[in-house]
Coordinates of C-alpha atoms in Angstrom, one line a residue:
M1 CA 143.3 129.8 92.3
G2 CA 142.0 126.9 90.3
H3 CA 138.5 126.5 88.9
T4 CA 135.7 124.6 90.7
G5 CA 133.4 122.2 88.8
Y6 CA 130.1 120.7 89.7
I7 CA 130.1 116.9 89.1
H8 CA 127.1 114.6 88.7
S9 CA 128.9 111.4 88.7
L10 CA 132.0 109.5 87.9
E11 CA 132.3 106.3 85.7
T12 CA 135.6 104.6 86.2
F13 CA 135.4 102.1 83.1
G14 CA 133.5 103.6 80.2
L15 CA 133.7 101.8 77.0
V16 CA 131.2 103.8 74.7
D17 CA 132.3 107.3 75.2
G18 CA 135.4 107.6 73.0
P19 CA 138.2 105.3 72.0
G20 CA 139.4 102.5 74.4
V21 CA 138.7 102.4 78.0
R22 CA 137.6 105.9 79.3
F23 CA 137.3 107.5 82.9
V24 CA 134.0 109.5 82.2
V25 CA 133.1 112.6 84.2
F26 CA 129.5 113.7 84.0
L27 CA 129.1 117.4 84.7
K28 CA 125.9 119.0 86.1
G29 CA 123.9 121.6 84.2
C30 CA 122.1 121.7 80.8
H31 CA 120.1 124.3 79.0
L32 CA 118.4 121.7 76.7
R33 CA 115.3 119.7 77.8
C34 CA 115.6 116.6 75.4
Q35 CA 112.3 114.6 75.5
Y36 CA 114.5 111.5 75.5
C37 CA 117.0 112.6 78.1
H38 CA 118.3 109.7 80.1
N39 CA 120.1 112.0 82.7
P40 CA 117.3 114.7 83.6
D41 CA 118.9 114.7 87.1
T42 CA 121.9 116.6 85.5
W43 CA 119.8 119.5 84.3
S44 CA 120.2 121.6 87.4
G45 CA 123.6 122.9 88.3
E46 CA 124.0 121.8 91.8
G47 CA 126.3 118.9 92.4
T48 CA 129.4 117.7 94.0
A49 CA 132.1 120.5 94.0
W50 CA 135.7 119.4 92.9
T51 CA 138.7 121.6 92.0
A52 CA 140.1 120.7 88.6
A53 CA 143.3 119.7 90.4
D54 CA 141.6 117.5 93.0
L55 CA 139.5 115.8 90.3
F56 CA 142.4 115.2 88.0
N57 CA 144.6 113.6 90.9
H58 CA 141.7 111.2 91.5
V59 CA 141.0 110.4 88.0
R60 CA 144.8 109.9 87.0
K61 CA 145.0 106.9 89.4
Y62 CA 143.1 104.8 86.8
K63 CA 145.7 105.7 84.0
P64 CA 147.2 102.2 83.9
Y65 CA 143.9 100.8 82.9
W66 CA 143.6 102.9 79.7
K67 CA 146.5 101.4 78.0
N68 CA 147.6 103.1 74.8
N69 CA 144.3 104.3 73.4
G70 CA 142.0 105.1 76.3
G71 CA 141.7 108.3 78.3
I72 CA 139.3 110.8 79.9
T73 CA 136.0 111.9 78.6
V74 CA 133.8 114.6 80.0
S75 CA 130.2 114.4 79.3
G76 CA 127.0 115.8 81.2
G77 CA 124.7 117.5 81.4
E78 CA 126.6 119.9 79.1
P79 CA 130.2 120.3 79.8
L80 CA 130.5 123.6 77.8
L81 CA 128.5 125.3 80.5
Q82 CA 131.6 124.7 82.8
M83 CA 134.2 125.7 80.2
D84 CA 136.8 127.3 82.5
F85 CA 136.8 124.3 84.7
L86 CA 136.9 121.9 81.8
T87 CA 139.9 123.7 80.2
E88 CA 141.8 123.5 83.4
F89 CA 141.1 119.9 83.9
F90 CA 141.9 119.0 80.2
A91 CA 145.1 121.1 80.5
L92 CA 146.2 119.0 83.4
A93 CA 145.5 115.8 81.6
K94 CA 147.4 116.9 78.5
Q95 CA 150.4 117.8 80.6
D96 CA 150.5 114.0 81.8
G97 CA 149.9 112.8 78.0
I98 CA 146.3 111.6 78.4
H99 CA 143.8 111.5 75.7
T100 CA 140.9 113.9 76.2
A101 CA 137.5 113.8 74.8
L102 CA 134.4 116.3 75.1
D103 CA 131.0 114.8 74.8
T104 CA 128.6 117.8 74.0
A105 CA 125.4 118.7 72.5
G106 CA 126.9 122.0 71.5
E107 CA 123.9 124.2 72.6
P108 CA 126.2 126.8 74.5
F109 CA 128.5 127.5 71.5
R110 CA 128.5 131.1 70.4
Q111 CA 130.4 133.0 67.8
D112 CA 131.3 136.3 69.7
T113 CA 134.9 137.0 70.4
A114 CA 135.0 136.5 74.0
Y115 CA 133.4 133.2 73.9
L116 CA 135.6 132.0 71.0
A117 CA 138.7 133.0 72.9
K118 CA 137.9 130.6 75.8
F119 CA 136.5 128.2 73.3
D120 CA 139.8 128.0 71.3
A121 CA 141.7 127.6 74.5
L122 CA 139.6 124.4 75.3
L123 CA 140.1 123.0 71.9
Q124 CA 143.9 123.3 72.5
V125 CA 143.7 120.7 75.2
T126 CA 140.8 118.5 73.5
D127 CA 141.9 115.6 71.3
L128 CA 138.3 114.6 70.2
V129 CA 134.8 115.8 70.3
L130 CA 131.9 113.7 70.5
L131 CA 129.0 115.9 69.0
D132 CA 125.4 114.8 69.3
L133 CA 123.4 115.9 66.2
K134 CA 119.6 115.3 66.9
L135 CA 117.7 116.7 64.0
M136 CA 118.5 119.2 61.0
D137 CA 115.1 120.7 61.1
T138 CA 115.3 123.5 63.4
E139 CA 111.7 123.8 64.5
K140 CA 111.4 120.1 65.1
H141 CA 114.7 120.4 67.0
R142 CA 113.0 123.1 69.1
T143 CA 110.1 121.0 69.9
L144 CA 112.3 118.0 70.8
T145 CA 114.8 120.0 72.9
G146 CA 113.4 123.5 73.7
A147 CA 116.0 125.1 71.4
G148 CA 116.9 125.6 67.8
N149 CA 120.0 124.0 66.2
E150 CA 121.7 126.8 64.4
N151 CA 124.5 127.2 66.9
I152 CA 125.2 123.4 67.1
L153 CA 125.5 123.2 63.4
A154 CA 127.9 126.2 63.6
L155 CA 129.8 124.4 66.1
A156 CA 130.4 121.5 63.9
Q157 CA 131.5 123.7 61.1
Y158 CA 133.8 125.5 63.4
L159 CA 135.4 122.1 64.7
S160 CA 135.9 121.2 61.0
D161 CA 137.4 124.6 60.1
H162 CA 139.8 124.3 63.0
H163 CA 141.0 120.8 62.2
K164 CA 139.5 119.2 65.2
R165 CA 138.6 115.4 65.1
M166 CA 135.1 114.5 65.9
W167 CA 132.7 111.7 66.2
I168 CA 129.0 112.4 65.3
R169 CA 126.5 110.8 67.4
H170 CA 122.6 110.6 66.6
V171 CA 120.1 109.0 69.0
L172 CA 117.4 107.3 67.0
V173 CA 113.9 107.7 68.4
P174 CA 111.0 106.1 66.7
D175 CA 108.8 108.6 64.7
I176 CA 110.9 111.6 66.1
T177 CA 114.5 111.4 64.9
D178 CA 114.2 108.7 62.4
D179 CA 112.7 110.6 59.5
E180 CA 114.4 109.5 56.1
K181 CA 114.5 113.1 54.8
D182 CA 116.0 114.6 58.0
L183 CA 118.6 111.7 58.2
T184 CA 119.5 112.2 54.4
E185 CA 119.9 116.0 55.0
M186 CA 122.0 115.1 58.0
H187 CA 124.2 113.0 56.1
R188 CA 124.7 115.6 53.4
F189 CA 125.7 118.1 56.2
I190 CA 128.2 115.6 57.7
T191 CA 129.9 115.2 54.3
T192 CA 130.8 118.9 54.3
L193 CA 132.8 118.5 57.5
K194 CA 136.4 117.5 57.0
T195 CA 137.4 116.0 60.3
V196 CA 134.6 113.4 61.2
D197 CA 136.1 110.1 62.2
K198 CA 133.1 108.2 63.0
V199 CA 129.2 108.4 62.7
E200 CA 127.3 106.4 65.4
V201 CA 123.6 105.7 65.7
L202 CA 122.6 105.3 69.4
P203 CA 119.2 103.5 69.8
Y204 CA 116.8 105.3 72.1
H205 CA 116.3 103.5 75.3
T206 CA 113.9 103.9 78.3
L207 CA 116.4 103.5 81.1
G208 CA 116.3 107.2 82.0
R209 CA 112.5 107.1 82.7
V210 CA 112.9 106.2 86.1
K211 CA 114.9 109.4 86.8
W212 CA 112.0 111.5 85.3
E213 CA 109.5 109.8 87.7
Q214 CA 111.9 110.3 90.8
S215 CA 112.3 114.0 89.8
G216 CA 108.5 114.3 89.5
I217 CA 108.6 115.4 85.8
P218 CA 106.1 113.8 83.4
Y219 CA 107.9 111.5 80.9
P220 CA 107.2 112.9 77.5
L221 CA 107.7 109.8 75.4
D222 CA 105.5 107.5 77.2
G223 CA 104.5 104.6 74.8
V224 CA 107.3 105.3 72.3
P225 CA 109.1 102.0 71.9
T226 CA 112.9 101.5 71.4
P227 CA 113.9 101.1 67.7
D228 CA 114.4 97.5 66.4
E229 CA 117.5 96.4 64.6
E230 CA 116.1 97.0 61.3
A231 CA 115.2 100.7 62.0
V232 CA 118.7 101.1 63.4
K233 CA 120.3 99.5 60.1
K234 CA 118.2 101.8 58.0
A235 CA 119.3 104.9 59.8
E236 CA 123.0 103.9 59.7
A237 CA 122.5 103.3 56.0
L238 CA 121.0 106.9 55.4
L239 CA 123.9 108.3 57.5
H240 CA 126.4 106.1 55.7
T241 CA 128.0 105.2 59.0
N242 CA 130.3 102.6 57.4
E243 CA 132.1 105.3 55.4
Y244 CA 133.9 106.9 58.4

């Protein structure tokens, strides 16, 4: 019997979540409560139920549009909360020669034996990991997201040690994730990783604010502006994004 996943939404022609044209699957459920989250409607676990096989049969119809360098990206929410479903779905994709990318914030990662056995099985059918690094200071990270970052950094190290290609992504929020010292430390950490192909700075935007309001949740970054081009370039220089 196959695994059932709970889906928030599907994007048929994604252009920013991995190489080439992507079919992006957004899963439900996330333990983090990031103050700048643009998908707070993914936090709860209820969503449209799909079996891995049914979802794959739906998605693969778009394969001609992906050409040589596109494929499937699974995002969220937090995909690692539905790891059994995700592994089965990606295994079907790899059997069909499709490139797979996992977009994760890394919070569920644990280093116990049972978890790592499942995680290693997922890595075998994952071509690329898009890893969101928010802050290096764990207490500031806890204030921003509700959780520390130790296991997230451990995930990055684990991916490097196990030769898994990754893109590092950093959401730039004025006066919150743009601290020069923290960005310098983040760059130093990234240089210790052996499998990073790209580092991206993603400017904070307020497009998700309406979802907070629709959910009846006070928007915590009320009044925080989007970063200007100069701020983005400064962060890119501190993270040395042109080196990857």
